[in-house]
Amino acid sequence: MNKLFIHETAVVDDGAQIGIGTKIWHFCHVMGTAQIGENCVLGQNVFVGHKAVLGKNVKVQNNVSVYEGVVCENDVFLGPSMVFTNVVNPRSAVNRKKEFKKTLVKKGATIGANATIVCGITLGEYCFIGAGAVITKDVKPYSLMVGVPARQKGWVSRSGAILGDNLVCPETGEKYILAGGFLKLI
């Protein structure tokens, strides 16, 4: 089961680095300078652009484009039709390829369906971006972000469960502490 799978309708350009156990489904396009780790899944109609990086065990749902400048660390989940941008002020008649901004999605982060991530920011470890949210600035680790523009609604555990006032994960029993405005696993 550790073999690489590439559907016959997918286009993977020469030079792309793809890890063992990865599955690339219908109508995907992976550019030749892209890096994809082991055990990733790219759903239907996914684009992985020039120099984009996906770590190990990244799940990319249908209709997602991972553009140049985007780096997703291990165990990231990208929900259906979520959007990354790579230029702050795009114009059709102005070439801004040298102005692409880096977007870093840290380990274990989840981005919900139809969310938009404005370029040049960092999403902290294990944060949870709700469906349809628009992220315009850096997100703290373990933050639950919702709305347009997104605001922090609470905290989530590594397993994605919403934490109550006691900061104990109801699924795993893991305990967290809030220090200096940041949540940390004890």
PDB file of C-alpha atoms in Angstrom:
ATOM      1  CA  MET A   1       0.000   0.000   0.000  1.00  0.00           C
ATOM      2  CA  ASN A   2       3.022   2.342   0.129  1.00  0.00           C
ATOM      3  CA  LYS A   3       3.113   2.820  -3.616  1.00  0.00           C
ATOM      4  CA  LEU A   4       2.656   6.156  -5.329  1.00  0.00           C
ATOM      5  CA  PHE A   5      -0.667   6.469  -7.168  1.00  0.00           C
ATOM      6  CA  ILE A   6      -1.191   8.975  -9.987  1.00  0.00           C
ATOM      7  CA  HIS A   7      -4.517   8.851 -11.820  1.00  0.00           C
ATOM      8  CA  GLU A   8      -4.231   8.667 -15.602  1.00  0.00           C
ATOM      9  CA  THR A   9      -5.898  12.098 -16.019  1.00  0.00           C
ATOM     10  CA  ALA A  10      -3.432  13.841 -13.688  1.00  0.00           C
ATOM     11  CA  VAL A  11      -0.465  15.778 -15.074  1.00  0.00           C
ATOM     12  CA  VAL A  12       2.752  15.599 -13.079  1.00  0.00           C
ATOM     13  CA  ASP A  13       5.541  17.601 -14.693  1.00  0.00           C
ATOM     14  CA  ASP A  14       9.068  16.208 -14.866  1.00  0.00           C
ATOM     15  CA  GLY A  15      11.123  17.078 -11.797  1.00  0.00           C
ATOM     16  CA  ALA A  16       8.282  17.096  -9.268  1.00  0.00           C
ATOM     17  CA  GLN A  17       9.290  15.422  -6.007  1.00  0.00           C
ATOM     18  CA  ILE A  18       6.531  13.147  -4.715  1.00  0.00           C
ATOM     19  CA  GLY A  19       6.770  10.951  -1.621  1.00  0.00           C
ATOM     20  CA  ILE A  20       5.925   7.285  -1.287  1.00  0.00           C
ATOM     21  CA  GLY A  21       2.295   6.474  -0.521  1.00  0.00           C
ATOM     22  CA  THR A  22       0.942   9.694  -2.034  1.00  0.00           C
ATOM     23  CA  LYS A  23      -2.248   9.569  -4.100  1.00  0.00           C
ATOM     24  CA  ILE A  24      -2.921  12.098  -6.859  1.00  0.00           C
ATOM     25  CA  TRP A  25      -6.460  11.893  -8.218  1.00  0.00           C
ATOM     26  CA  HIS A  26      -8.416  13.019 -11.304  1.00  0.00           C
ATOM     27  CA  PHE A  27      -7.439  16.162 -13.231  1.00  0.00           C
ATOM     28  CA  CYS A  28      -4.659  17.313 -10.895  1.00  0.00           C
ATOM     29  CA  HIS A  29      -1.620  19.255 -12.094  1.00  0.00           C
ATOM     30  CA  VAL A  30       1.681  19.201 -10.203  1.00  0.00           C
ATOM     31  CA  MET A  31       4.401  21.546 -11.474  1.00  0.00           C
ATOM     32  CA  GLY A  32       7.933  20.236 -11.964  1.00  0.00           C
ATOM     33  CA  THR A  33       9.440  22.178  -9.053  1.00  0.00           C
ATOM     34  CA  ALA A  34       6.757  21.206  -6.524  1.00  0.00           C
ATOM     35  CA  GLN A  35       7.611  19.095  -3.478  1.00  0.00           C
ATOM     36  CA  ILE A  36       5.034  16.703  -2.047  1.00  0.00           C
ATOM     37  CA  GLY A  37       5.801  14.527   0.969  1.00  0.00           C
ATOM     38  CA  GLU A  38       4.891  10.938   1.786  1.00  0.00           C
ATOM     39  CA  ASN A  39       1.300   9.747   2.262  1.00  0.00           C
ATOM     40  CA  CYS A  40      -0.374  12.871   0.893  1.00  0.00           C
ATOM     41  CA  VAL A  41      -3.724  12.852  -0.880  1.00  0.00           C
ATOM     42  CA  LEU A  42      -4.574  15.315  -3.644  1.00  0.00           C
ATOM     43  CA  GLY A  43      -8.289  15.211  -4.461  1.00  0.00           C
ATOM     44  CA  GLN A  44      -9.834  15.941  -7.829  1.00  0.00           C
ATOM     45  CA  ASN A  45      -8.762  19.110  -9.678  1.00  0.00           C
ATOM     46  CA  VAL A  46      -5.892  20.114  -7.363  1.00  0.00           C
ATOM     47  CA  PHE A  47      -3.052  22.325  -8.604  1.00  0.00           C
ATOM     48  CA  VAL A  48       0.359  22.350  -6.877  1.00  0.00           C
ATOM     49  CA  GLY A  49       2.397  25.224  -8.247  1.00  0.00           C
ATOM     50  CA  HIS A  50       5.988  26.165  -8.881  1.00  0.00           C
ATOM     51  CA  LYS A  51       8.104  25.660  -5.722  1.00  0.00           C
ATOM     52  CA  ALA A  52       5.030  24.917  -3.569  1.00  0.00           C
ATOM     53  CA  VAL A  53       5.747  22.523  -0.701  1.00  0.00           C
ATOM     54  CA  LEU A  54       3.471  19.968   0.959  1.00  0.00           C
ATOM     55  CA  GLY A  55       4.883  18.052   3.936  1.00  0.00           C
ATOM     56  CA  LYS A  56       4.019  14.493   4.914  1.00  0.00           C
ATOM     57  CA  ASN A  57       0.408  13.345   5.336  1.00  0.00           C
ATOM     58  CA  VAL A  58      -1.132  16.502   3.855  1.00  0.00           C
ATOM     59  CA  LYS A  59      -4.734  16.095   2.694  1.00  0.00           C
ATOM     60  CA  VAL A  60      -5.785  18.440  -0.117  1.00  0.00           C
ATOM     61  CA  GLN A  61      -9.474  18.222  -0.921  1.00  0.00           C
ATOM     62  CA  ASN A  62     -11.059  18.870  -4.338  1.00  0.00           C
ATOM     63  CA  ASN A  63     -10.573  22.149  -6.233  1.00  0.00           C
ATOM     64  CA  VAL A  64      -7.651  23.591  -4.253  1.00  0.00           C
ATOM     65  CA  SER A  65      -4.727  25.483  -5.797  1.00  0.00           C
ATOM     66  CA  VAL A  66      -1.500  25.543  -3.788  1.00  0.00           C
ATOM     67  CA  TYR A  67       0.430  28.388  -5.408  1.00  0.00           C
ATOM     68  CA  GLU A  68       4.086  29.355  -5.410  1.00  0.00           C
ATOM     69  CA  GLY A  69       5.032  30.699  -2.002  1.00  0.00           C
ATOM     70  CA  VAL A  70       2.801  28.305  -0.055  1.00  0.00           C
ATOM     71  CA  VAL A  71       4.454  25.873   2.344  1.00  0.00           C
ATOM     72  CA  CYS A  72       2.319  23.357   4.236  1.00  0.00           C
ATOM     73  CA  GLU A  73       4.083  21.439   6.977  1.00  0.00           C
ATOM     74  CA  ASN A  74       3.183  17.856   7.980  1.00  0.00           C
ATOM     75  CA  ASP A  75      -0.391  16.748   8.774  1.00  0.00           C
ATOM     76  CA  VAL A  76      -2.131  19.784   7.247  1.00  0.00           C
ATOM     77  CA  PHE A  77      -5.741  19.517   6.006  1.00  0.00           C
ATOM     78  CA  LEU A  78      -6.884  21.792   3.161  1.00  0.00           C
ATOM     79  CA  GLY A  79     -10.677  21.674   2.815  1.00  0.00           C
ATOM     80  CA  PRO A  80     -12.651  21.623  -0.426  1.00  0.00           C
ATOM     81  CA  SER A  81     -12.334  24.738  -2.585  1.00  0.00           C
ATOM     82  CA  MET A  82     -10.323  26.702  -0.007  1.00  0.00           C
ATOM     83  CA  VAL A  83      -8.189  29.457  -1.544  1.00  0.00           C
ATOM     84  CA  PHE A  84      -4.615  30.642  -1.166  1.00  0.00           C
ATOM     85  CA  THR A  85      -3.541  33.959  -2.687  1.00  0.00           C
ATOM     86  CA  ASN A  86       0.053  34.861  -3.537  1.00  0.00           C
ATOM     87  CA  VAL A  87      -0.029  38.576  -4.415  1.00  0.00           C
ATOM     88  CA  VAL A  88      -1.390  41.352  -2.194  1.00  0.00           C
ATOM     89  CA  ASN A  89      -2.523  43.668  -5.001  1.00  0.00           C
ATOM     90  CA  PRO A  90      -2.996  41.684  -8.240  1.00  0.00           C
ATOM     91  CA  ARG A  91      -3.606  43.403 -11.563  1.00  0.00           C
ATOM     92  CA  SER A  92      -3.927  41.647 -14.874  1.00  0.00           C
ATOM     93  CA  ALA A  93      -1.762  44.202 -16.684  1.00  0.00           C
ATOM     94  CA  VAL A  94       0.978  44.333 -14.006  1.00  0.00           C
ATOM     95  CA  ASN A  95       3.461  41.457 -13.692  1.00  0.00           C
ATOM     96  CA  ARG A  96       4.023  40.849  -9.973  1.00  0.00           C
ATOM     97  CA  LYS A  97       5.611  37.388 -10.047  1.00  0.00           C
ATOM     98  CA  LYS A  98       8.605  38.775  -8.156  1.00  0.00           C
ATOM     99  CA  GLU A  99       6.262  39.979  -5.404  1.00  0.00           C
ATOM    100  CA  PHE A 100       4.770  36.593  -4.454  1.00  0.00           C
ATOM    101  CA  LYS A 101       4.415  36.408  -0.677  1.00  0.00           C
ATOM    102  CA  LYS A 102       5.221  33.331   1.393  1.00  0.00           C
ATOM    103  CA  THR A 103       2.374  31.695   3.285  1.00  0.00           C
ATOM    104  CA  LEU A 104       3.320  29.161   5.943  1.00  0.00           C
ATOM    105  CA  VAL A 105       0.797  26.613   7.205  1.00  0.00           C
ATOM    106  CA  LYS A 106       2.279  24.985  10.297  1.00  0.00           C
ATOM    107  CA  LYS A 107       2.015  21.351  11.389  1.00  0.00           C
ATOM    108  CA  GLY A 108      -1.458  19.962  12.011  1.00  0.00           C
ATOM    109  CA  ALA A 109      -3.408  23.027  10.837  1.00  0.00           C
ATOM    110  CA  THR A 110      -6.877  22.611   9.317  1.00  0.00           C
ATOM    111  CA  ILE A 111      -8.382  24.993   6.773  1.00  0.00           C
ATOM    112  CA  GLY A 112     -12.112  24.521   6.213  1.00  0.00           C
ATOM    113  CA  ALA A 113     -14.064  24.466   2.966  1.00  0.00           C
ATOM    114  CA  ASN A 114     -14.172  27.734   0.985  1.00  0.00           C
ATOM    115  CA  ALA A 115     -11.899  29.582   3.417  1.00  0.00           C
ATOM    116  CA  THR A 116      -9.556  32.198   1.947  1.00  0.00           C
ATOM    117  CA  ILE A 117      -5.983  32.670   3.151  1.00  0.00           C
ATOM    118  CA  VAL A 118      -4.477  36.026   2.175  1.00  0.00           C
ATOM    119  CA  CYS A 119      -0.786  35.652   1.323  1.00  0.00           C
ATOM    120  CA  GLY A 120       2.151  36.593   3.515  1.00  0.00           C
ATOM    121  CA  ILE A 121       0.925  35.123   6.787  1.00  0.00           C
ATOM    122  CA  THR A 122       1.587  32.163   9.064  1.00  0.00           C
ATOM    123  CA  LEU A 123      -1.072  29.801  10.349  1.00  0.00           C
ATOM    124  CA  GLY A 124       0.066  28.382  13.697  1.00  0.00           C
ATOM    125  CA  GLU A 125       0.354  24.719  14.643  1.00  0.00           C
ATOM    126  CA  TYR A 126      -2.965  22.882  14.977  1.00  0.00           C
ATOM    127  CA  CYS A 127      -5.060  25.980  14.324  1.00  0.00           C
ATOM    128  CA  PHE A 128      -8.530  25.428  12.905  1.00  0.00           C
ATOM    129  CA  ILE A 129      -9.848  27.787  10.228  1.00  0.00           C
ATOM    130  CA  GLY A 130     -13.633  27.485   9.941  1.00  0.00           C
ATOM    131  CA  ALA A 131     -15.452  27.027   6.635  1.00  0.00           C
ATOM    132  CA  GLY A 132     -15.739  30.261   4.664  1.00  0.00           C
ATOM    133  CA  ALA A 133     -13.434  32.250   6.962  1.00  0.00           C
ATOM    134  CA  VAL A 134     -11.170  34.917   5.468  1.00  0.00           C
ATOM    135  CA  ILE A 135      -7.750  35.016   7.123  1.00  0.00           C
ATOM    136  CA  THR A 136      -5.953  38.352   6.751  1.00  0.00           C
ATOM    137  CA  LYS A 137      -3.270  38.112   9.455  1.00  0.00           C
ATOM    138  CA  ASP A 138      -1.161  35.573  11.352  1.00  0.00           C
ATOM    139  CA  VAL A 139      -3.034  32.955  13.379  1.00  0.00           C
ATOM    140  CA  LYS A 140      -1.856  31.685  16.776  1.00  0.00           C
ATOM    141  CA  PRO A 141      -1.291  27.966  17.345  1.00  0.00           C
ATOM    142  CA  TYR A 142      -4.461  26.068  18.402  1.00  0.00           C
ATOM    143  CA  SER A 143      -6.728  29.032  17.523  1.00  0.00           C
ATOM    144  CA  LEU A 144     -10.268  28.517  16.267  1.00  0.00           C
ATOM    145  CA  MET A 145     -10.884  31.191  13.616  1.00  0.00           C
ATOM    146  CA  VAL A 146     -14.267  32.006  12.042  1.00  0.00           C
ATOM    147  CA  GLY A 147     -15.936  34.791  10.070  1.00  0.00           C
ATOM    148  CA  VAL A 148     -15.168  37.476   7.513  1.00  0.00           C
ATOM    149  CA  PRO A 149     -12.701  38.814   8.342  1.00  0.00           C
ATOM    150  CA  ALA A 150     -11.846  35.962  10.676  1.00  0.00           C
ATOM    151  CA  ARG A 151     -11.713  36.447  14.421  1.00  0.00           C
ATOM    152  CA  GLN A 152     -10.623  34.010  17.100  1.00  0.00           C
ATOM    153  CA  LYS A 153     -13.640  32.260  18.622  1.00  0.00           C
ATOM    154  CA  GLY A 154     -11.755  29.902  20.953  1.00  0.00           C
ATOM    155  CA  TRP A 155      -9.129  27.200  21.158  1.00  0.00           C
ATOM    156  CA  VAL A 156      -8.876  23.680  19.738  1.00  0.00           C
ATOM    157  CA  SER A 157      -6.811  20.657  20.725  1.00  0.00           C
ATOM    158  CA  ARG A 158      -4.403  18.728  18.521  1.00  0.00           C
ATOM    159  CA  SER A 159      -7.306  16.434  17.613  1.00  0.00           C
ATOM    160  CA  GLY A 160      -9.445  19.424  16.554  1.00  0.00           C
ATOM    161  CA  ALA A 161     -11.862  19.356  19.509  1.00  0.00           C
ATOM    162  CA  ILE A 162     -13.060  22.710  20.842  1.00  0.00           C
ATOM    163  CA  LEU A 163     -11.610  23.318  24.308  1.00  0.00           C
ATOM    164  CA  GLY A 164     -13.727  24.479  27.238  1.00  0.00           C
ATOM    165  CA  ASP A 165     -12.621  26.735  30.082  1.00  0.00           C
ATOM    166  CA  ASN A 166     -10.682  23.862  31.698  1.00  0.00           C
ATOM    167  CA  LEU A 167      -8.482  23.598  28.545  1.00  0.00           C
ATOM    168  CA  VAL A 168      -8.711  19.785  28.563  1.00  0.00           C
ATOM    169  CA  CYS A 169      -9.363  17.992  25.287  1.00  0.00           C
ATOM    170  CA  PRO A 170     -12.707  16.163  25.594  1.00  0.00           C
ATOM    171  CA  GLU A 171     -11.506  13.505  23.122  1.00  0.00           C
ATOM    172  CA  THR A 172      -7.984  12.708  24.318  1.00  0.00           C
ATOM    173  CA  GLY A 173      -7.702  14.163  27.832  1.00  0.00           C
ATOM    174  CA  GLU A 174      -4.665  16.224  26.794  1.00  0.00           C
ATOM    175  CA  LYS A 175      -4.216  19.286  29.002  1.00  0.00           C
ATOM    176  CA  TYR A 176      -3.282  22.753  27.819  1.00  0.00           C
ATOM    177  CA  ILE A 177      -2.236  25.969  29.494  1.00  0.00           C
ATOM    178  CA  LEU A 178      -2.732  29.571  28.413  1.00  0.00           C
ATOM    179  CA  ALA A 179       0.402  31.684  28.900  1.00  0.00           C
ATOM    180  CA  GLY A 180       1.042  35.120  27.473  1.00  0.00           C
ATOM    181  CA  GLY A 181      -1.931  34.836  25.129  1.00  0.00           C
ATOM    182  CA  PHE A 182      -0.720  31.541  23.601  1.00  0.00           C
ATOM    183  CA  LEU A 183      -2.056  28.055  24.220  1.00  0.00           C
ATOM    184  CA  LYS A 184       0.489  25.297  24.925  1.00  0.00           C
ATOM    185  CA  LEU A 185       0.212  21.571  25.462  1.00  0.00           C
ATOM    186  CA  ILE A 186       1.303  20.561  28.960  1.00  0.00           C
TER     187      ILE A 186
END
